[in-house]
XYZ file of C-alpha atoms in Angstrom:
475
model
C 3.669 -36.656 -28.576
C 7.467 -36.338 -27.860
C 8.567 -37.792 -24.520
C 10.229 -34.507 -23.738
C 6.619 -32.789 -24.332
C 5.058 -35.508 -21.992
C 7.693 -34.717 -19.289
C 6.599 -31.221 -19.261
C 2.989 -31.935 -18.946
C 3.624 -33.789 -15.847
C 5.200 -30.854 -14.261
C 2.085 -29.137 -15.119
C -0.390 -31.604 -13.114
C -1.470 -28.908 -10.850
C -2.509 -26.671 -14.100
C -4.010 -29.579 -15.467
C -5.832 -30.551 -12.974
C -7.336 -27.083 -12.274
C -7.951 -27.205 -15.765
C -9.416 -30.447 -16.430
C -11.638 -29.882 -13.110
C -13.249 -26.570 -15.041
C -14.059 -28.922 -17.723
C -15.515 -32.046 -16.534
C -17.347 -30.059 -13.705
C -18.816 -27.765 -16.940
C -19.833 -31.558 -18.013
C -20.810 -32.700 -15.222
C -23.176 -30.242 -13.873
C -24.740 -29.759 -17.484
C -26.517 -33.210 -17.088
C -26.998 -33.530 -13.006
C -30.277 -32.294 -11.658
C -30.085 -29.042 -9.441
C -30.168 -31.243 -6.471
C -27.153 -33.255 -7.648
C -25.083 -30.432 -7.996
C -23.057 -30.310 -5.197
C -21.274 -33.357 -6.437
C -19.720 -30.584 -8.695
C -18.132 -29.207 -5.486
C -17.205 -32.206 -4.176
C -15.210 -32.487 -7.680
C -13.555 -29.404 -6.686
C -12.401 -30.092 -3.554
C -10.718 -33.627 -4.582
C -9.154 -31.543 -7.385
C -7.514 -29.024 -5.068
C -6.535 -32.041 -2.582
C -4.810 -33.852 -5.339
C -3.205 -30.516 -7.413
C -1.625 -29.764 -3.767
C -0.134 -33.106 -3.627
C 0.799 -32.749 -7.111
C 2.545 -29.147 -6.578
C 4.086 -30.552 -2.947
C 5.976 -33.523 -5.126
C 7.331 -31.006 -7.605
C 8.404 -28.824 -5.191
C 12.062 -29.050 -6.053
C 11.894 -28.457 -9.811
C 13.463 -25.809 -11.281
C 12.749 -25.620 -15.283
C 10.996 -23.592 -17.971
C 8.602 -25.499 -20.090
C 7.269 -24.513 -23.641
C 10.310 -22.881 -24.891
C 11.217 -21.436 -21.676
C 7.500 -19.578 -21.483
C 6.639 -21.107 -18.205
C 8.955 -21.150 -15.242
C 8.805 -24.019 -12.590
C 10.111 -22.786 -9.463
C 9.755 -22.422 -6.064
C 8.276 -19.169 -6.639
C 5.347 -20.804 -8.848
C 5.604 -23.875 -6.754
C 4.360 -21.949 -3.427
C 1.893 -20.092 -5.484
C 0.114 -23.256 -6.468
C -0.244 -24.492 -3.227
C -1.346 -21.658 -1.735
C -4.326 -20.758 -4.826
C -5.243 -24.573 -4.062
C -6.142 -24.320 -0.511
C -7.284 -20.673 -0.770
C -9.784 -22.178 -3.425
C -10.702 -25.213 -1.021
C -11.411 -22.505 1.662
C -13.588 -20.462 -0.609
C -15.673 -23.387 -1.542
C -16.462 -24.123 2.015
C -17.308 -20.428 2.230
C -19.552 -20.535 -0.412
C -21.520 -23.275 0.522
C -24.501 -22.028 2.089
C -24.526 -19.463 -0.810
C -24.511 -21.972 -3.775
C -25.806 -25.343 -2.740
C -28.859 -26.267 -4.337
C -28.369 -22.547 -6.628
C -29.293 -23.553 -10.035
C -25.956 -21.898 -11.141
C -24.001 -23.775 -8.425
C -21.666 -25.556 -10.891
C -21.088 -21.994 -13.155
C -19.862 -20.745 -9.894
C -17.297 -23.520 -9.291
C -16.237 -23.404 -12.738
C -15.960 -19.775 -12.829
C -13.733 -20.483 -9.355
C -11.206 -23.008 -10.924
C -10.515 -21.003 -14.119
C -9.769 -17.796 -11.906
C -7.522 -19.982 -9.793
C -5.852 -21.521 -12.914
C -5.254 -17.527 -13.924
C -3.395 -16.997 -11.007
C -1.036 -19.664 -10.927
C -0.342 -19.230 -14.893
C 0.406 -15.444 -13.617
C 2.864 -16.598 -10.759
C 4.622 -18.551 -13.389
C 4.621 -17.003 -16.799
C 8.217 -16.148 -17.857
C 6.854 -14.402 -21.153
C 5.372 -11.099 -21.687
C 2.228 -12.785 -23.919
C 2.066 -15.452 -21.673
C 1.688 -12.819 -18.966
C -0.890 -10.947 -20.934
C -2.881 -14.370 -21.306
C -2.678 -15.177 -17.972
C -4.257 -11.783 -16.951
C -7.242 -12.510 -19.067
C -7.796 -15.893 -17.244
C -7.515 -14.376 -14.226
C -9.748 -11.263 -14.636
C -13.000 -12.593 -16.919
C -14.164 -15.387 -14.480
C -14.138 -12.753 -11.786
C -15.865 -10.484 -13.273
C -18.681 -13.001 -13.913
C -18.358 -14.172 -10.293
C -18.692 -10.298 -8.778
C -22.389 -9.967 -10.502
C -23.201 -13.458 -9.732
C -25.828 -12.538 -7.189
C -27.653 -10.808 -10.072
C -28.442 -7.825 -7.413
C -27.565 -3.992 -7.918
C -24.884 -3.886 -5.608
C -22.677 -6.854 -7.400
C -23.531 -5.433 -10.769
C -22.476 -2.060 -10.083
C -19.413 -3.586 -8.384
C -18.829 -5.729 -11.566
C -19.517 -2.982 -13.810
C -16.570 -0.941 -12.012
C -14.482 -3.985 -11.769
C -14.984 -4.658 -15.471
C -14.316 -1.204 -17.205
C -11.037 -0.588 -14.773
C -9.673 -4.025 -16.205
C -10.681 -3.310 -19.935
C -8.856 -0.128 -19.251
C -5.625 -1.491 -17.320
C -5.454 -4.516 -19.452
C -5.097 -2.410 -23.012
C -2.368 -0.095 -21.035
C -0.681 -3.333 -20.455
C -0.863 -4.188 -24.036
C 0.497 -1.267 -24.825
C 3.279 -1.661 -22.884
C 3.708 -5.321 -23.970
C 4.152 -3.535 -27.410
C 6.521 -0.830 -26.282
C 8.929 -3.695 -24.662
C 8.584 -5.530 -27.692
C 9.896 -2.814 -30.011
C 12.557 -2.397 -27.709
C 13.969 -6.099 -26.608
C 12.783 -7.462 -30.177
C 11.282 -10.520 -28.138
C 8.465 -11.035 -25.289
C 10.859 -13.826 -23.583
C 11.917 -12.398 -20.192
C 15.414 -14.375 -20.584
C 16.428 -12.723 -23.406
C 14.523 -9.008 -22.551
C 16.907 -9.430 -20.018
C 19.996 -9.434 -22.300
C 18.808 -6.949 -24.689
C 16.564 -4.532 -22.708
C 19.774 -2.886 -20.412
C 21.077 -1.452 -24.123
C 17.344 0.668 -24.611
C 16.588 4.077 -24.054
C 15.854 4.341 -20.194
C 12.658 6.845 -21.213
C 11.121 4.857 -23.295
C 12.112 1.644 -21.201
C 10.148 3.209 -17.983
C 7.284 3.965 -19.919
C 6.979 0.456 -21.373
C 7.648 -0.920 -17.924
C 5.368 1.159 -15.722
C 2.203 0.718 -18.491
C 3.421 -3.170 -18.640
C 2.937 -2.812 -14.531
C -0.242 -1.703 -14.905
C -2.234 -5.119 -15.022
C -0.452 -7.082 -12.637
C -1.040 -4.088 -10.001
C -4.611 -3.705 -10.990
C -4.701 -7.350 -10.010
C -3.307 -6.990 -6.919
C -5.238 -4.348 -6.203
C -2.322 -1.565 -5.700
C -2.723 2.171 -5.903
C -3.415 3.817 -7.752
C -5.448 0.444 -9.853
C -7.540 0.238 -6.660
C -10.624 1.879 -6.782
C -12.489 -1.237 -7.743
C -11.518 -3.134 -4.304
C -13.662 -1.691 -1.751
C -16.923 -1.834 -4.331
C -16.492 -5.550 -4.921
C -15.689 -6.235 -1.326
C -19.247 -4.619 -0.092
C -20.937 -5.523 -3.546
C -20.412 -8.992 -4.460
C -21.226 -12.102 -2.496
C -18.901 -12.448 0.708
C -17.150 -15.643 -0.656
C -16.460 -13.920 -4.035
C -15.263 -10.513 -2.423
C -12.780 -12.897 -0.338
C -11.803 -14.722 -3.480
C -11.191 -11.972 -5.345
C -9.060 -10.031 -2.594
C -6.715 -13.047 -2.256
C -6.309 -15.252 -5.102
C -5.487 -13.127 -8.033
C -3.264 -11.101 -5.693
C -1.229 -14.503 -5.060
C -0.305 -14.660 -8.979
C -0.088 -10.801 -9.685
C 2.379 -9.816 -7.070
C 4.731 -12.950 -8.083
C 4.247 -11.814 -11.467
C 5.751 -8.404 -10.473
C 8.280 -9.940 -8.983
C 9.394 -12.108 -11.500
C 9.270 -9.014 -14.378
C 11.817 -6.778 -12.189
C 13.915 -9.417 -11.234
C 14.458 -10.329 -14.835
C 14.149 -8.203 -17.519
C 14.395 -5.055 -15.399
C 17.100 -6.148 -12.978
C 20.312 -4.822 -15.380
C 18.422 -2.100 -16.846
C 19.268 1.938 -15.832
C 15.482 2.002 -14.930
C 15.202 2.985 -10.926
C 12.562 0.123 -10.368
C 13.506 -0.175 -6.772
C 12.384 3.304 -5.962
C 9.646 3.164 -8.189
C 7.955 -0.018 -6.210
C 8.872 1.753 -2.746
C 7.141 4.767 -3.747
C 4.253 2.726 -4.846
C 4.278 0.856 -1.782
C 4.231 3.756 0.539
C 1.169 5.152 -1.581
C -0.636 1.707 -1.419
C -0.560 1.681 2.481
C -0.772 4.895 3.419
C -3.922 5.740 1.225
C -5.548 2.367 1.991
C -5.097 3.072 5.891
C -6.384 6.786 5.821
C -9.444 5.408 3.899
C -9.954 3.005 6.034
C -9.759 5.143 9.346
C -13.416 5.914 9.530
C -15.257 2.775 7.155
C -18.087 1.817 9.422
C -18.879 -0.989 6.691
C -17.412 -3.963 7.602
C -17.097 -4.993 4.190
C -15.672 -1.820 2.624
C -13.148 -1.765 5.912
C -11.919 -5.262 5.023
C -11.351 -3.992 1.053
C -9.222 -1.356 2.202
C -7.323 -3.370 4.574
C -6.297 -5.702 1.490
C -5.303 -2.671 -0.706
C -3.084 -1.629 2.543
C -1.435 -5.307 2.760
C -0.183 -4.894 -1.029
C 1.467 -2.236 0.497
C 3.771 -4.502 2.413
C 4.120 -7.014 -0.080
C 5.587 -4.541 -2.398
C 8.339 -3.616 -0.152
C 9.644 -7.087 -0.371
C 9.374 -6.490 -4.465
C 11.386 -3.495 -4.327
C 14.120 -5.521 -2.184
C 14.102 -8.112 -5.355
C 18.045 -8.866 -5.502
C 18.853 -9.721 -1.778
C 18.690 -12.992 -0.234
C 15.622 -12.280 1.742
C 13.364 -10.962 -0.480
C 11.770 -13.890 -2.113
C 11.175 -16.257 0.626
C 9.804 -13.166 2.995
C 7.347 -12.331 -0.124
C 5.937 -16.175 -0.351
C 5.899 -16.102 3.449
C 3.914 -13.293 3.374
C 1.494 -14.280 0.668
C 0.543 -17.614 2.609
C 0.345 -15.738 5.805
C -1.780 -13.154 4.264
C -4.385 -15.958 2.805
C -4.953 -17.644 5.133
C -5.678 -14.674 7.443
C -7.696 -12.431 4.781
C -9.896 -15.470 4.108
C -10.590 -16.153 7.896
C -11.905 -12.500 8.231
C -14.037 -12.488 5.514
C -15.031 -16.016 6.293
C -16.422 -14.308 9.824
C -18.127 -11.726 7.291
C -19.924 -14.588 5.859
C -21.004 -16.227 8.822
C -22.970 -13.342 10.060
C -24.487 -12.046 6.721
C -26.884 -9.479 8.380
C -23.938 -8.012 10.336
C -23.208 -4.924 8.023
C -21.814 -2.457 10.050
C -19.232 -2.454 13.223
C -21.785 -1.625 15.452
C -23.765 -4.701 14.329
C -20.985 -6.572 15.881
C -21.946 -5.388 19.461
C -21.051 -8.608 22.210
C -20.356 -10.984 19.630
C -18.022 -12.694 22.207
C -20.850 -13.184 24.157
C -22.834 -14.969 21.941
C -20.687 -16.473 19.446
C -17.336 -16.716 21.192
C -15.515 -18.898 18.830
C -16.331 -16.754 16.074
C -15.338 -13.846 18.020
C -11.892 -15.632 18.968
C -11.550 -16.237 15.276
C -12.653 -12.518 14.195
C -10.085 -10.932 16.770
C -7.234 -13.696 15.652
C -7.616 -12.587 12.193
C -7.888 -8.838 12.180
C -4.796 -8.652 14.911
C -3.505 -11.030 12.132
C -3.566 -8.222 9.544
C -2.035 -5.887 11.708
C 0.798 -8.158 12.289
C 0.592 -9.008 16.045
C 2.491 -11.937 17.177
C 2.264 -14.818 17.174
C 0.147 -14.719 13.830
C 1.799 -15.538 10.655
C 1.592 -12.186 9.126
C 3.794 -10.640 12.003
C 6.308 -13.247 11.017
C 5.405 -12.377 7.180
C 5.869 -8.728 8.554
C 9.232 -8.977 10.197
C 10.718 -10.695 7.424
C 9.686 -8.143 4.470
C 11.055 -5.738 6.753
C 14.087 -6.795 7.388
C 15.127 -7.790 3.530
C 13.810 -3.988 2.919
C 16.504 -2.571 5.394
C 18.723 -4.890 3.653
C 17.908 -3.418 0.238
C 19.064 0.070 1.684
C 15.109 0.870 1.900
C 15.479 1.854 5.694
C 13.233 4.818 5.073
C 10.399 2.386 3.592
C 10.997 0.378 6.698
C 9.909 3.454 8.812
C 6.768 4.319 6.713
C 5.495 0.865 6.993
C 5.914 0.789 10.974
C 4.240 3.822 11.401
C 1.450 2.672 9.020
C 0.908 -0.805 11.065
C 0.415 0.950 13.871
C -2.241 3.270 12.725
C -3.705 0.320 11.014
C -4.265 -0.951 14.805
C -7.040 2.042 15.066
C -9.673 0.738 12.481
C -9.267 -2.747 13.360
C -9.888 -2.196 16.874
C -12.854 -0.140 16.046
C -14.156 -3.394 15.081
C -12.706 -5.694 17.835
C -13.869 -3.747 20.359
C -17.511 -3.630 19.812
C -17.064 -7.437 19.517
C -15.788 -8.343 22.848
C -16.959 -5.547 25.106
C -20.811 -5.467 23.858
C -23.908 -6.734 25.587
C -25.224 -8.932 22.869
C -27.555 -6.482 21.762
C -26.001 -5.763 18.107
C -28.294 -7.702 16.537
C -26.469 -8.518 13.763
C -25.721 -11.875 14.678
C -29.107 -12.970 16.341
C -30.266 -14.827 12.977
C -28.668 -18.061 12.653
C -24.888 -18.398 11.860
C -23.980 -20.295 8.943
C -21.819 -23.158 9.652
C -19.917 -23.334 7.003
C -18.352 -20.084 7.010
C -18.037 -20.562 10.890
C -16.035 -23.677 10.196
C -13.763 -21.927 7.797
C -13.341 -18.964 10.279
C -11.913 -21.461 12.946
C -9.688 -23.274 10.444
C -8.526 -20.165 9.263
C -7.853 -18.162 12.634
C -6.276 -21.722 13.804
C -3.620 -21.743 10.637
C -2.799 -18.033 11.084
C -1.718 -18.361 14.545
C 0.020 -21.928 13.631
C 1.832 -20.212 11.203
C 3.636 -17.643 13.561
C 5.666 -20.555 15.396
C 6.282 -22.265 11.716
C 7.462 -19.135 9.870
C 11.139 -20.833 10.441
C 10.068 -24.020 8.582
C 8.160 -22.138 5.753
C 11.177 -19.996 5.406
C 13.307 -23.140 5.043
C 10.984 -24.474 2.286
C 10.961 -21.693 -0.039
C 14.817 -21.051 0.723
C 16.173 -24.937 0.351
C 16.234 -24.599 -3.267
C 17.076 -21.319 -4.231
C 15.327 -19.844 -7.324
C 17.128 -18.203 -10.125
C 14.812 -15.325 -9.171
C 16.802 -14.967 -5.589
């Protein structure tokens, strides 16, 4: 093995840790008795901690590896850190449900593989690697969605799988069209050859290709599976599926439009602006009268994709990529915190079941309020800072009308979050959904995530400086 290859592998240490952790965990779990399966979970926690340290150590790296197929830059570094941190939170969230389960090892291994797929999606700089990352970020999550082996989980997994298979094939058709037009699958070569292609054929290929990442992100019109998975899967799996793949998928969309499509005649900015408008508006309308809290959170995660796509539509401006990365960090922490509250009180399924939560569980109620108001974008939470940065980037890109649409949607979304918050803080404790014991690990996860969401607001300047200090080729 040459020195160059060894140097490239060293730069991929976070990805190698995830891969090695999955393989080692599977082998370890095969020989451990059921009561000792928690060692695999401990191994995964260690992998996440080591991976974050490695990702931070390589933060300033700007390089491509494997003949340019995989990019290492600030976008990949940010997704590495956020995905590994999110995996640690999901492991804590899932502890009550998987501890002592005979398939605990399988749960942890599938989680690590899905996380690896999300990271590779973010760094993919070649259409073939993008397709491989799509599969890696999808297949483990189909299995996790049906992990409980109950009727709602199985139905959700079937819908998730069928839509994923359909849109995966659609993505491959797009890849084929772009390969025929650009005579390459590498982004740098496509950036030079695609501008001379027929615009109609190029637009068709680009739309078909984007179907895959947009499905993983849960954007309209590839969003129908999200509320079903949020309701049918275990809360920890719902938190995972609506957070971690989205991180890689949105960066993959950004990388594709900022490199191969940047100089073409396709009006990709308008296409993404329209998708952002449809995503945030339709999701907010669908969430208005949702009584089931998990379906409500499902539609909430779809609406958040609309705001993220605004930053993608602004690609090419100085603030677009930093604002997108800041929003991704804040969204991941806040969304996981909201799902952690749901996991802490599994008996509470409807908005009414949370009546009086503040009186019985004040810290949990406070975490719920912080996370839901954070998802709205209320100061001083991290999502507020992220939205402000995204709106500024969209305005600088000449998309003032999209900013107006997003502000209207933000105000409108307050209605359905308040429908959940009001009974939780005003009731007399007769809701009954939380009279059973509250799960400790999800509660602690909710406290940590809520504190993180609050801390990210004042620290937003530092985060923006970190993701802007070493300019990415995508900026």
